[in-house]
Short mmCIF file of C-alpha atoms in Angstrom, two decimals:
data_model
loop_
_atom_site.label_atom_id
_atom_site.label_comp_id
_atom_site.label_asym_id
_atom_site.label_seq_id
_atom_site.Cartn_x
_atom_site.Cartn_y
_atom_site.Cartn_z
CA MET A 153 17.77 24.07 14.50
CA ALA A 154 18.08 22.87 10.87
CA SER A 155 20.58 24.63 8.71
CA LEU A 156 18.47 26.32 6.07
CA ALA A 157 20.04 28.26 3.18
CA VAL A 158 17.99 30.10 0.61
CA ALA A 159 19.79 30.32 -2.73
CA LEU A 160 18.83 32.31 -5.75
CA ALA A 161 19.58 30.25 -8.87
CA ALA A 162 19.10 30.95 -12.54
CA VAL A 163 16.86 28.28 -13.94
CA ALA A 164 14.80 27.82 -17.03
CA GLY A 165 12.14 30.51 -17.09
CA GLY A 166 13.95 32.92 -14.78
CA ALA A 167 15.32 33.20 -11.28
CA GLU A 168 13.90 30.95 -8.61
CA ALA A 169 14.65 30.61 -4.98
CA GLN A 170 15.45 27.21 -3.43
CA THR A 171 15.90 26.17 0.16
CA SER A 172 18.86 23.89 0.82
CA VAL A 173 18.55 21.72 3.92
CA SER A 174 21.62 19.99 5.26
CA ALA A 175 21.00 19.63 9.03
CA ASP A 176 18.37 17.73 11.07
CA ILE A 177 15.02 19.28 11.99
CA THR A 178 15.19 19.72 15.77
CA THR A 179 12.83 22.75 16.17
CA ASP A 180 9.39 23.46 14.68
CA THR A 181 9.96 24.33 11.00
CA THR A 182 7.78 25.09 8.00
CA TRP A 183 8.80 24.35 4.41
CA CYS A 184 7.59 26.17 1.33
CA ASN A 185 6.64 29.39 2.99
CA ALA A 186 8.20 32.77 2.36
CA ALA A 187 11.09 32.07 4.69
CA ASN A 188 11.87 28.61 3.18
CA PRO A 189 10.60 28.66 -0.40
CA SER A 190 10.01 25.68 -2.69
CA PRO A 191 11.73 23.58 -3.86
CA ILE A 192 13.40 22.14 -0.77
CA ILE A 193 16.74 20.46 -1.51
CA LEU A 194 17.68 17.60 0.83
CA GLU A 195 21.40 17.62 0.71
CA ASN A 196 21.70 14.36 2.74
CA PRO A 197 19.46 12.28 4.94
CA ILE A 198 17.38 14.74 7.10
CA PHE A 199 15.98 13.46 10.47
CA VAL A 200 13.04 15.14 12.17
CA LYS A 201 13.53 14.61 15.87
CA GLY A 202 13.80 16.00 19.36
CA GLY A 203 10.09 16.87 19.68
CA ALA A 204 10.13 18.97 16.49
CA THR A 205 7.19 19.30 14.07
CA LEU A 206 7.96 19.83 10.42
CA THR A 207 5.12 21.36 8.47
CA ILE A 208 5.19 21.03 4.71
CA LEU A 209 2.71 23.24 2.88
CA PRO A 210 0.50 22.22 -0.06
CA GLY A 211 2.20 22.44 -3.45
CA CYS A 212 5.63 22.07 -1.97
CA ILE A 213 8.34 20.32 -4.12
CA VAL A 214 10.92 18.45 -2.01
CA ARG A 215 14.01 17.15 -3.88
CA GLY A 216 16.51 14.67 -2.60
CA GLN A 217 20.13 14.89 -3.89
CA PRO A 218 21.35 11.67 -5.52
CA ARG A 219 24.10 9.54 -4.00
CA THR A 220 27.55 10.95 -4.59
CA ALA A 221 29.83 8.10 -3.37
CA ALA A 222 29.80 4.31 -3.09
CA VAL A 223 28.14 2.61 -0.21
CA VAL A 224 30.67 1.73 2.45
CA PRO A 225 29.40 -0.28 5.48
CA GLY A 226 29.38 1.89 8.58
CA SER A 227 29.88 5.14 6.65
CA THR A 228 27.34 7.81 5.79
CA VAL A 229 29.63 9.57 3.26
CA GLY A 230 27.89 10.29 0.00
CA THR A 231 24.45 9.21 1.20
CA PRO A 232 21.53 10.55 -0.81
CA GLY A 233 18.95 13.04 0.32
CA ALA A 234 16.06 11.49 2.26
CA LEU A 235 13.52 12.48 4.93
CA ILE A 236 13.29 10.38 8.09
CA VAL A 237 10.60 11.12 10.67
CA THR A 238 11.99 9.58 13.90
CA GLN A 239 10.01 8.37 16.95
CA THR A 240 10.57 11.80 18.48
CA GLY A 241 9.44 13.89 15.54
CA ARG A 242 6.27 14.66 13.61
CA VAL A 243 5.47 15.88 10.13
CA ILE A 244 2.29 17.68 9.04
CA ALA A 245 2.24 17.34 5.32
CA ASN A 246 -1.24 17.92 4.04
CA GLY A 247 -1.29 18.57 0.31
CA ALA A 248 -4.42 18.77 -1.78
CA ALA A 249 -5.63 17.16 -4.99
CA THR A 250 -4.97 20.49 -6.71
CA ALA A 251 -1.68 21.11 -4.85
CA PRO A 252 0.04 17.85 -3.88
CA ILE A 253 3.31 17.66 -2.06
CA ILE A 254 5.78 16.05 -4.43
CA PHE A 255 9.00 14.36 -3.34
CA THR A 256 11.36 13.78 -6.22
CA THR A 257 15.04 13.84 -7.27
CA ALA A 258 17.39 16.80 -7.41
CA ALA A 259 19.46 15.05 -10.11
CA VAL A 260 20.35 17.32 -12.98
CA ASP A 261 20.19 17.32 -16.80
CA ASN A 262 22.03 20.28 -18.04
CA ASP A 263 22.65 18.82 -21.48
CA ASN A 264 18.92 17.97 -21.94
CA ASP A 265 19.48 14.40 -23.03
CA ALA A 266 16.95 12.89 -20.62
CA VAL A 267 19.68 11.22 -18.61
CA ALA A 268 20.92 12.32 -15.19
CA ASP A 269 24.26 14.10 -15.65
CA ASP A 270 27.46 12.45 -14.49
CA VAL A 271 30.00 15.10 -15.42
CA ALA A 272 31.55 16.73 -12.37
CA PRO A 273 33.29 14.34 -11.77
CA ALA A 274 32.43 11.48 -14.07
CA ASP A 275 32.56 8.88 -11.32
CA GLY A 276 29.48 6.69 -11.96
CA PHE A 277 27.28 8.74 -9.66
CA ALA A 278 24.69 11.33 -10.79
CA ASP A 279 25.74 14.90 -10.24
CA ALA A 280 24.28 16.70 -7.29
CA TRP A 281 22.30 19.83 -8.06
CA THR A 282 23.98 23.17 -7.46
CA PRO A 283 22.37 26.59 -8.10
CA GLY A 284 21.94 27.25 -11.77
CA ASP A 285 21.57 23.60 -12.85
CA THR A 286 18.53 22.22 -14.65
CA PHE A 287 16.66 19.48 -12.84
CA LEU A 288 16.29 16.20 -14.55
CA ASP A 289 12.68 16.03 -13.31
CA ASP A 290 12.05 19.75 -14.03
CA THR A 291 8.33 19.66 -14.71
CA PRO A 292 6.89 17.29 -12.01
CA THR A 293 3.47 18.91 -11.88
CA THR A 294 2.80 18.97 -15.65
CA ALA A 295 5.08 16.45 -17.42
CA PRO A 296 6.58 14.04 -14.91
CA LEU A 297 9.79 12.18 -15.64
CA ALA A 298 9.35 8.92 -17.52
CA PRO A 299 10.11 5.50 -15.90
CA LEU A 300 13.13 4.97 -18.22
CA ASN A 301 15.68 7.56 -19.16
CA GLY A 302 17.07 8.45 -22.59
CA ASN A 303 19.42 5.49 -22.49
CA GLY A 304 16.59 3.11 -21.62
CA ASP A 305 17.78 2.70 -17.99
CA PRO A 306 15.50 3.04 -15.01
CA ASN A 307 14.82 6.43 -13.43
CA VAL A 308 14.92 4.95 -9.92
CA SER A 309 17.43 5.25 -6.98
CA LEU A 310 17.85 8.96 -7.78
CA TRP A 311 17.44 9.83 -4.07
CA GLY A 312 16.52 8.07 -0.78
CA GLY A 313 12.81 8.15 0.11
CA LEU A 314 10.37 8.93 2.87
CA VAL A 315 10.73 6.98 6.17
CA ILE A 316 8.26 7.33 9.06
CA LEU A 317 9.19 5.64 12.43
CA GLY A 318 6.72 5.36 15.31
CA ASN A 319 6.10 3.88 18.73
CA ALA A 320 3.30 1.40 17.97
CA PRO A 321 3.70 -2.32 18.52
CA ASN A 322 5.28 -4.93 16.23
CA ASN A 323 6.21 -8.52 16.81
CA VAL A 324 10.01 -8.31 16.42
CA ASP A 325 12.33 -9.84 19.05
CA ASP A 326 15.58 -8.09 18.27
CA PRO A 327 18.27 -9.27 20.73
CA SER A 328 20.16 -5.99 20.40
CA PHE A 329 17.31 -4.20 22.16
CA ALA A 330 16.30 -4.69 25.84
CA MET A 331 12.64 -4.31 25.05
CA LYS A 332 10.82 -6.75 22.66
CA GLY A 333 9.32 -4.90 19.77
CA GLN A 334 12.13 -2.39 19.25
CA THR A 335 14.40 -2.64 16.27
CA THR A 336 16.11 -0.56 13.62
CA VAL A 337 14.41 0.08 10.32
CA GLU A 338 15.51 -1.45 7.05
CA GLY A 339 17.53 0.87 4.83
CA LEU A 340 19.53 3.05 7.31
CA THR A 341 23.20 2.47 7.98
CA ILE A 342 23.84 1.11 11.51
CA PRO A 343 26.55 1.75 12.55
CA GLY A 344 26.66 5.11 10.90
CA PHE A 345 23.57 7.06 11.89
CA PRO A 346 22.62 7.23 15.56
CA ILE A 347 20.68 4.10 16.55
CA ALA A 348 17.96 6.26 18.18
CA ASP A 349 17.29 7.89 14.82
CA ALA A 350 16.66 4.56 13.09
CA THR A 351 14.64 2.84 15.92
CA HIS A 352 10.95 1.98 15.71
CA GLY A 353 8.49 0.06 17.81
CA GLY A 354 6.94 0.48 21.26
CA LEU A 355 3.76 0.09 23.29
CA LEU A 356 1.68 2.89 21.93
CA PRO A 357 -0.87 1.60 19.33
CA HIS A 358 -2.48 5.00 19.01
CA ASP A 359 0.82 6.88 18.57
CA SER A 360 0.80 9.76 16.08
CA SER A 361 3.72 10.46 13.63
CA GLY A 362 1.72 13.38 12.10
CA SER A 363 -0.46 13.75 9.06
CA TYR A 364 0.40 12.83 5.43
CA GLN A 365 -2.10 13.60 2.67
CA PHE A 366 -1.86 14.08 -1.03
CA ILE A 367 1.76 13.20 -1.29
CA SER A 368 3.60 11.80 -4.34
CA VAL A 369 7.02 10.17 -3.89
CA ARG A 370 8.91 9.65 -7.13
CA HIS A 371 12.17 8.04 -8.37
CA ALA A 372 13.46 7.06 -4.92
CA GLY A 373 14.97 3.92 -3.44
CA ASP A 374 18.70 4.42 -3.31
CA GLU A 375 20.73 2.52 -0.62
CA ILE A 376 21.47 4.33 2.62
CA GLY A 377 22.66 1.05 4.16
CA ALA A 378 24.85 -1.52 2.39
CA GLY A 379 22.70 -3.79 0.27
CA ASN A 380 19.57 -2.40 1.85
CA GLU A 381 17.50 -0.08 -0.29
CA LEU A 382 14.84 2.26 0.90
CA ASN A 383 11.24 1.80 -0.12
CA GLY A 384 9.33 4.75 -1.64
CA VAL A 385 7.53 5.11 1.69
CA THR A 386 8.68 3.07 4.69
CA LEU A 387 6.40 2.85 7.76
CA GLY A 388 8.12 1.45 10.87
CA SER A 389 5.67 0.80 13.78
CA VAL A 390 3.58 3.78 12.88
CA GLY A 391 0.52 4.17 15.09
CA ASP A 392 -3.10 4.68 14.14
CA GLY A 393 -3.11 8.25 15.43
CA THR A 394 -1.24 9.04 12.24
CA ILE A 395 -3.29 10.24 9.19
CA PHE A 396 -2.09 8.45 6.01
CA ARG A 397 -4.25 9.07 3.04
CA ASN A 398 -3.86 9.92 -0.70
CA ILE A 399 -0.28 8.68 -1.00
CA GLU A 400 1.43 7.84 -4.23
CA VAL A 401 4.79 6.12 -4.91
CA TYR A 402 5.86 6.33 -8.64
CA CYS A 403 9.01 4.58 -10.01
CA ASN A 404 10.83 3.25 -6.96
CA PHE A 405 13.88 0.88 -6.94
CA ASP A 406 12.48 -1.49 -4.32
CA ASP A 407 9.04 -1.79 -2.72
CA GLY A 408 6.43 0.89 -3.12
CA ILE A 409 4.95 1.17 0.33
CA GLU A 410 6.10 -1.14 3.09
CA TRP A 411 4.69 -1.52 6.60
CA PHE A 412 7.02 -2.89 9.31
CA GLY A 413 4.56 -3.61 12.13
CA GLY A 414 2.43 -0.79 13.52
CA THR A 415 -1.24 -0.08 13.51
CA VAL A 416 -1.59 2.91 11.09
CA ASP A 417 -4.63 2.88 8.84
CA GLY A 418 -4.54 4.02 5.16
CA ARG A 419 -6.81 5.11 2.43
CA ASN A 420 -6.36 5.99 -1.21
CA LEU A 421 -2.85 4.53 -1.70
CA HIS A 422 -1.41 4.30 -5.17
CA VAL A 423 1.86 2.73 -6.44
CA ALA A 424 2.93 2.73 -10.04
CA PHE A 425 6.05 0.87 -11.23
CA ALA A 426 7.75 -0.38 -8.03
CA GLY A 427 10.86 -2.35 -8.69
CA ASP A 428 9.97 -4.98 -6.14
CA ASP A 429 6.61 -5.41 -4.35
CA THR A 430 3.81 -2.89 -4.79
CA PHE A 431 2.43 -3.19 -1.23
CA ASP A 432 4.65 -5.08 1.29
CA LEU A 433 3.80 -5.70 4.91
CA ASP A 434 5.32 -7.61 7.78
CA GLN A 435 6.54 -7.61 11.39
CA GLY A 436 3.01 -7.91 12.88
CA TYR A 437 1.25 -5.11 11.04
CA THR A 438 -2.34 -4.85 12.14
CA GLY A 439 -3.86 -1.75 10.42
CA VAL A 440 -6.86 -1.35 8.12
CA ASN A 441 -6.43 -0.02 4.54
CA GLN A 442 -9.01 0.68 1.97
CA PHE A 443 -8.78 1.79 -1.73
CA LEU A 444 -5.34 0.70 -2.88
CA PHE A 445 -4.34 0.74 -6.56
CA GLY A 446 -1.19 -0.77 -7.99
CA ILE A 447 0.18 -0.78 -11.54
CA MET A 448 3.12 -3.23 -11.99
CA PRO A 449 5.97 -2.55 -14.41
CA PHE A 450 5.30 -4.01 -17.85
CA PHE A 451 8.90 -3.30 -18.89
CA ASN A 452 12.50 -3.96 -17.91
CA ALA A 453 15.40 -1.67 -18.78
CA ASN A 454 15.87 -1.70 -22.53
CA SER A 455 18.96 -3.81 -22.06
CA GLY A 456 16.94 -6.55 -20.42
CA ALA A 457 18.24 -5.72 -16.87
CA ALA A 458 15.61 -5.50 -14.22
CA PHE A 459 13.61 -2.39 -13.63
CA GLY A 460 14.61 -1.63 -10.08
CA SER A 461 15.34 -4.63 -7.86
CA ALA A 462 13.02 -7.16 -9.60
CA SER A 463 10.88 -5.50 -12.31
CA GLY A 464 7.89 -5.64 -9.94
CA ASP A 465 8.08 -8.92 -8.15
CA LYS A 466 4.58 -9.06 -6.54
CA GLY A 467 1.47 -6.80 -6.22
CA GLY A 468 1.54 -7.66 -2.55
CA GLU A 469 3.98 -9.52 -0.29
CA TRP A 470 2.34 -10.03 3.06
CA ASP A 471 4.05 -11.88 5.86
CA GLY A 472 4.61 -11.86 9.62
CA ASP A 473 8.03 -11.10 10.94
CA ASP A 474 11.49 -11.10 9.33
CA PHE A 475 13.27 -12.00 12.58
CA LEU A 476 11.05 -15.05 13.29
CA GLU A 477 11.29 -16.24 9.78
CA ALA A 478 15.08 -16.15 9.92
CA THR A 479 15.52 -17.82 13.35
CA GLY A 480 12.36 -19.87 14.05
CA VAL A 481 12.26 -18.30 17.45
CA CYS A 482 8.83 -17.81 19.06
CA ILE A 483 8.16 -14.46 20.67
CA LEU A 484 5.67 -15.59 23.33
CA ALA A 485 6.23 -17.91 26.27
CA ASP A 486 3.24 -20.05 25.26
CA GLY A 487 5.15 -21.20 22.16
CA THR A 488 3.10 -19.23 19.62
CA CYS A 489 4.34 -16.64 17.14
CA ARG A 490 1.57 -14.11 17.72
CA PRO A 491 0.89 -11.39 17.15
CA TRP A 492 0.80 -12.24 13.41
CA SER A 493 0.46 -9.64 10.75
CA ASN A 494 -3.34 -9.30 10.84
CA PRO A 495 -4.44 -6.35 8.72
CA ALA A 496 -7.70 -5.96 6.86
CA MET A 497 -7.05 -4.92 3.26
CA TYR A 498 -10.19 -3.66 1.45
CA ASN A 499 -10.88 -2.64 -2.11
CA ILE A 500 -7.53 -3.22 -3.77
CA THR A 501 -7.03 -3.16 -7.60
CA ILE A 502 -3.74 -4.59 -8.97
CA ILE A 503 -3.02 -4.48 -12.68
CA GLY A 504 -0.22 -6.89 -13.45
CA SER A 505 2.59 -6.79 -16.02
CA THR A 506 0.94 -8.91 -18.72
CA PRO A 507 -1.82 -7.26 -20.70
CA ASP A 508 -4.34 -9.82 -21.70
CA ALA A 509 -5.23 -8.23 -25.07
CA GLY A 510 -4.97 -5.15 -27.11
CA GLN A 511 -1.50 -4.06 -25.96
CA HIS A 512 -0.88 -0.51 -27.12
CA PHE A 513 2.97 -0.54 -26.89
CA THR A 514 5.52 -3.34 -26.69
CA PRO A 515 8.62 -2.25 -24.78
CA ALA A 516 12.16 -3.14 -25.85
CA SER A 517 12.30 -5.70 -23.03
CA PRO A 518 8.89 -6.67 -21.59
CA ALA A 519 8.74 -7.65 -17.95
CA SER A 520 8.05 -11.27 -17.05
CA ALA A 521 4.74 -12.22 -15.55
CA ASN A 522 4.57 -11.20 -11.88
CA ARG A 523 2.44 -12.59 -9.07
CA GLY A 524 -0.52 -10.70 -7.61
CA ILE A 525 -1.03 -11.01 -3.87
CA GLN A 526 1.25 -13.43 -1.96
CA MET A 527 0.43 -14.35 1.62
CA ARG A 528 3.42 -15.78 3.41
CA ASN A 529 4.41 -17.11 6.83
CA GLY A 530 3.14 -15.16 9.80
CA PHE A 531 0.25 -13.60 7.92
CA ALA A 532 -3.30 -14.12 9.25
CA GLY A 533 -5.10 -11.14 7.85
CA GLU A 534 -7.79 -10.53 5.29
CA LEU A 535 -8.09 -9.50 1.64
CA LEU A 536 -11.56 -8.25 0.92
CA ASN A 537 -13.55 -6.74 -2.04
CA SER A 538 -10.51 -6.64 -4.38
CA ILE A 539 -9.58 -7.24 -8.04
CA VAL A 540 -6.26 -8.56 -9.40
CA VAL A 541 -5.83 -8.79 -13.16
CA ASN A 542 -3.15 -9.45 -15.87
CA THR A 543 -0.70 -11.67 -13.98
CA GLY A 544 -0.38 -13.85 -17.04
CA THR A 545 1.38 -17.17 -16.33
CA ALA A 546 1.74 -16.26 -12.66
CA GLN A 547 -0.98 -16.54 -10.03
CA GLY A 548 -3.11 -13.61 -9.08
CA PHE A 549 -3.25 -15.13 -5.54
CA ASP A 550 -0.48 -17.18 -3.99
CA VAL A 551 0.05 -18.82 -0.59
CA ASP A 552 3.64 -19.50 0.35
CA THR A 553 3.91 -23.18 1.20
CA ALA A 554 7.40 -23.01 2.71
CA VAL A 555 7.85 -24.43 6.20
CA ALA A 556 9.88 -21.79 8.05
CA ALA A 557 9.15 -21.83 11.80
CA ALA A 558 9.21 -24.22 14.72
CA CYS A 559 6.18 -22.72 16.46
CA PRO A 560 2.64 -23.70 15.40
CA GLY A 561 0.43 -21.37 13.43
CA TYR A 562 3.23 -19.41 11.85
CA ASP A 563 3.47 -21.06 8.47
CA ALA A 564 0.91 -19.81 5.94
CA VAL A 565 -0.36 -23.25 5.18
CA ASP A 566 -1.24 -23.63 8.85
CA ASN A 567 -3.26 -20.52 8.71
CA VAL A 568 -5.07 -21.74 5.59
CA ALA A 569 -5.97 -24.93 7.47
CA THR A 570 -7.47 -22.94 10.36
CA CYS A 571 -9.01 -20.25 8.10
CA THR A 572 -7.19 -17.50 9.93
CA LEU A 573 -5.86 -16.34 6.54
CA GLN A 574 -8.82 -15.17 4.50
CA VAL A 575 -9.80 -13.91 1.08
CA LEU A 576 -13.32 -12.75 0.73
CA ALA A 577 -15.40 -11.32 -2.18
CA SER A 578 -12.41 -10.88 -4.50
CA THR A 579 -11.84 -11.40 -8.24
CA PHE A 580 -8.70 -12.72 -9.92
CA ASP A 581 -8.62 -12.62 -13.69
CA ASP A 582 -6.17 -13.21 -16.54
CA GLY A 583 -3.80 -15.22 -14.39
CA ALA A 584 -2.68 -18.83 -13.93
CA ALA A 585 -5.09 -21.35 -12.45
CA LEU A 586 -4.87 -21.67 -8.72
CA PRO A 587 -3.68 -24.95 -7.05
CA ALA A 588 -5.32 -26.67 -4.07
CA THR A 589 -3.83 -24.61 -1.25
CA GLU A 590 -4.98 -21.31 -2.73
CA LEU A 591 -8.46 -22.72 -3.53
CA ALA A 592 -8.70 -23.87 0.09
CA ALA A 593 -7.90 -20.40 1.23
CA LEU A 594 -10.54 -18.92 -1.05
CA ALA A 595 -13.15 -21.33 0.31
CA CYS A 596 -12.64 -20.46 3.99
CA GLY A 597 -15.26 -17.85 4.44
CA ASP A 598 -15.71 -16.18 7.81
CA ALA A 599 -18.51 -17.95 9.73
CA ASP A 600 -18.20 -15.62 12.68
CA VAL A 601 -19.23 -12.39 11.12
CA ARG A 602 -20.17 -13.11 7.46
CA THR A 603 -22.26 -15.67 5.65
CA PRO A 604 -19.94 -18.04 3.70
CA THR A 605 -20.76 -18.82 0.11
CA VAL A 606 -19.13 -20.98 -2.47
CA LEU A 607 -15.44 -20.00 -2.50
CA SER A 608 -16.45 -17.10 -0.21
CA ASN A 609 -17.86 -15.33 -3.25
CA ASN A 610 -14.43 -15.17 -4.85
CA PHE A 611 -13.99 -15.54 -8.65
CA VAL A 612 -11.03 -16.88 -10.53
CA ASN A 613 -10.79 -16.44 -14.35
CA SER A 614 -14.58 -16.20 -14.45
CA ALA A 615 -16.54 -15.54 -17.59
CA ALA A 616 -18.84 -13.31 -15.50
CA PHE A 617 -15.98 -10.79 -15.10
CA ALA A 618 -15.75 -8.51 -18.15
CA GLY A 619 -12.48 -6.97 -17.04
CA LEU A 620 -11.49 -3.42 -16.37
CA ALA A 621 -12.48 -0.66 -18.78
CA GLN A 622 -8.91 -0.07 -19.95
CA GLU A 623 -6.49 -2.40 -18.20
CA ASP A 624 -3.77 -2.17 -20.84
CA THR A 625 -1.33 0.08 -19.02
CA THR A 626 1.36 0.16 -21.74
CA PHE A 627 3.06 3.22 -23.27
CA ASP A 628 6.63 4.04 -24.23
CA PRO A 629 8.36 3.89 -20.82
CA GLN A 630 11.07 6.29 -22.13
CA GLY A 631 8.28 8.94 -22.62
CA ASN A 632 8.35 11.64 -25.26
CA ALA A 633 11.35 13.17 -26.94
CA SER A 634 12.17 15.05 -23.79
CA GLY A 635 12.03 11.93 -21.59
CA LYS A 636 8.77 13.08 -20.00
CA LEU A 637 5.19 11.73 -19.77
CA ASP A 638 2.33 13.32 -21.63
CA SER A 639 -1.04 12.26 -23.00
CA SER A 640 0.35 11.65 -26.54
CA LEU A 641 1.89 8.39 -25.32
CA ARG A 642 -1.44 6.56 -25.30
CA PRO A 643 -4.60 6.74 -27.50
CA SER A 644 -6.77 6.70 -24.39
CA LYS A 645 -6.29 6.85 -20.61
CA ILE A 646 -5.86 3.80 -18.40
CA ASN A 647 -9.24 3.17 -16.84
CA PRO A 648 -9.16 0.84 -13.81
CA ARG A 649 -12.96 0.78 -13.30
CA PRO A 650 -14.72 -2.56 -13.92
CA VAL A 651 -16.64 -2.67 -17.21
CA THR A 652 -19.80 -4.16 -15.62
CA ALA A 653 -20.94 -5.32 -12.20
CA GLY A 654 -20.50 -8.92 -13.18
CA ALA A 655 -18.23 -10.72 -10.68
CA THR A 656 -17.59 -7.51 -8.93
CA ALA A 657 -20.78 -7.28 -6.76
CA GLY A 658 -21.29 -8.92 -3.42
CA ALA A 659 -18.75 -6.79 -1.50
CA VAL A 660 -18.21 -7.68 2.15
CA ALA A 661 -19.28 -5.15 4.78
CA GLY A 662 -17.19 -3.80 7.56
CA ALA A 663 -14.82 -1.49 5.65
CA PRO A 664 -14.20 1.98 6.98
CA VAL A 665 -16.05 3.38 3.95
CA THR A 666 -19.12 1.33 3.05
CA THR A 667 -19.04 0.06 -0.58
CA THR A 668 -21.10 -2.30 -2.72
CA TYR A 669 -18.31 -2.97 -5.23
CA ARG A 670 -14.92 -4.62 -5.59
CA GLY A 671 -11.67 -2.89 -6.42
CA ALA A 672 -10.34 0.54 -5.69
CA PHE A 673 -12.74 2.48 -7.85
CA ASP A 674 -16.48 2.77 -8.22
CA ARG A 675 -17.35 2.17 -11.88
CA LEU A 676 -20.36 4.49 -11.67
CA LEU A 677 -18.38 7.56 -10.58
CA PRO A 678 -17.09 9.96 -13.34
CA THR A 679 -13.80 10.66 -11.51
CA LEU A 680 -11.01 8.67 -9.90
CA TRP A 681 -9.50 9.43 -6.51
CA THR A 682 -6.15 9.53 -8.26
CA ASP A 683 -7.20 12.49 -10.37
CA GLY A 684 -5.05 15.63 -10.35
CA TRP A 685 -2.30 14.68 -7.94
CA THR A 686 -0.65 11.49 -9.16
CA ALA A 687 2.13 11.30 -11.75
CA LEU A 688 0.13 9.42 -14.40
CA SER A 689 -2.91 11.59 -13.90
CA MET A 690 -0.82 14.82 -14.21
CA ALA A 691 0.52 13.41 -17.49
CA GLY A 692 -2.96 12.68 -18.85
CA LEU A 693 -2.38 8.92 -18.88
CA LEU A 694 -4.78 7.87 -16.08
#
C-alpha cells in the first residue's frame, strides 16, 4: 500500500492539512477525501500498479515536487514528483467544470519574489516543499501562476507530469521485447525504474486505463530520463475503453499532449503554451479526437532563450513510428509499414505565435513564427473541420517531404500521392502560402465517403474568412506584480470563436458530435467548453 502521511502545516490563511505520497499505489486508494486531504504532494514518481485503482475526487490539487538533483543515466535519485498509471493500474479522476482536478508544482516561494526558491541548499535546483512553506503556485484556482517567473524565465519543468500506459496496439518493433508492439515510454529512466512500470503496448484495443475528465496539468515537463523530458500528458498505447475528456495542459517544457500509439478517443482538449508541439502523435495512433484548442507561445524567456524546449515548435506534429523512422525497418512481412498513425482529428483551433494585427502586448523576446499542423512520415490520418491562424511566415499546414523509410507508403509524400493523408473542410489563415505538396494534399478529397470539392472545401488565406473574434492572445507573460494571472492583463478576453460563418461552413460529417462549423468552438454559443476549469479561464483571460 502507498505510504501516505498527513501533515499539518502552517500556510498563508491558517493551518491546512496536506497528504504526502512517497510510495507506489498498489491497493485501491482515494485522494482528497477526509483520510487523504488535498493537496496531495508527490514526493517522487508515483506508479499506480498491481491491479490498484486510484480515485481522485473533484477539486483535488495534486502537486509534484521539483527535481532535487542532476539527471544521472540509470539513476532515479532526485527525480521530480510525477504520476504514472501503469498497464496494471487504473485512475478514476473525474473533476467537474466547477471543481477541476489540478496537477501543478510543489515548488516554493517563501520570499514572495515570484521565483521558485533555491535556498536550502542553493544548488541550482528548486527547493522541495516542506510543511510551513508557501507554494509558488499558491492560488491555482483563482490566480494561476504566470508562464514566466519574476526573472523572466519559464515556469516549466517544475515537476514531472501525468503518464498513462495501456495495453492497446501500436506499431513499434522494439527488439528488446519479445512481442511486437511493446516498448518503454519516453521520459522514464531505463535502467532505473522497473521496465514493467514503463512498458506500454499490447493486443487490447478496447483496454481501459480509467477515466480522466476536467483535469488541468500545469508547469510540468522535467526530465525523469536523461535528455528525455516528460510531456504534460503522455498517453502510451492507451485503449478506447479509457475516458479522456476535458483535459488541459498549461505551460509545459516539451509537448502538451502526446499519443504514442493506442486507440483512445478524446474530446475537449486544450493546450496553452507548450514548449514543443501542442498536440503530438505517433507510433500508429488510431483514435478519434474532437474539439481541440491550442494556444502557442508568443514569447520566449526575457533573455531570448527558448520557452521550454522550442518556444512552441508546432501546433501539431503527426507521424507514424519513431522506431521505423530511425531504422527504416518494416514491421510487416509483406514489406509495408502499416499500421500507420491513422487518427481522425475533428474541430481543432490552433492560434499561432504571430498575431496578425492589434497586438495588445509585445513581450521582451517575441517567439519566432511557428508552424501549424505538420504531417510527417508514417501518418495517414485526417484533419477535418479545423482552423489554424497566426502562423506568420510559417505554414499553417505542412507536409514533411523527407525520405525516411525503405518500405513503400511510409513517407508522407507517398501518402499525399495516394490521398491516404487527408485534410478536409479546414481553414488556414494569416500564414505563409502553401507549396505544391501541401496544395495537393488539400485537393485530395475523400471520394469514398464524401463529395470532393475544389481543394476539398479547404481555404488558405481566404478573404472570405474574417478571422477569430479575438485571436490576439498576448499579455504580459510575467503576469501581475505577484507573478500571477488575472483579468487586468488584457483589455478583453481571448475569443477563439470565428467572427462570421464565412470560410467556416461546410463541415464534414462523421464526427462523434455532429457539427456544422469548423474549429473547436461554435460561434453562436455564449459559452466556451474551456470556461471555469482551465488556467486562462480561471484568470479571466479566456
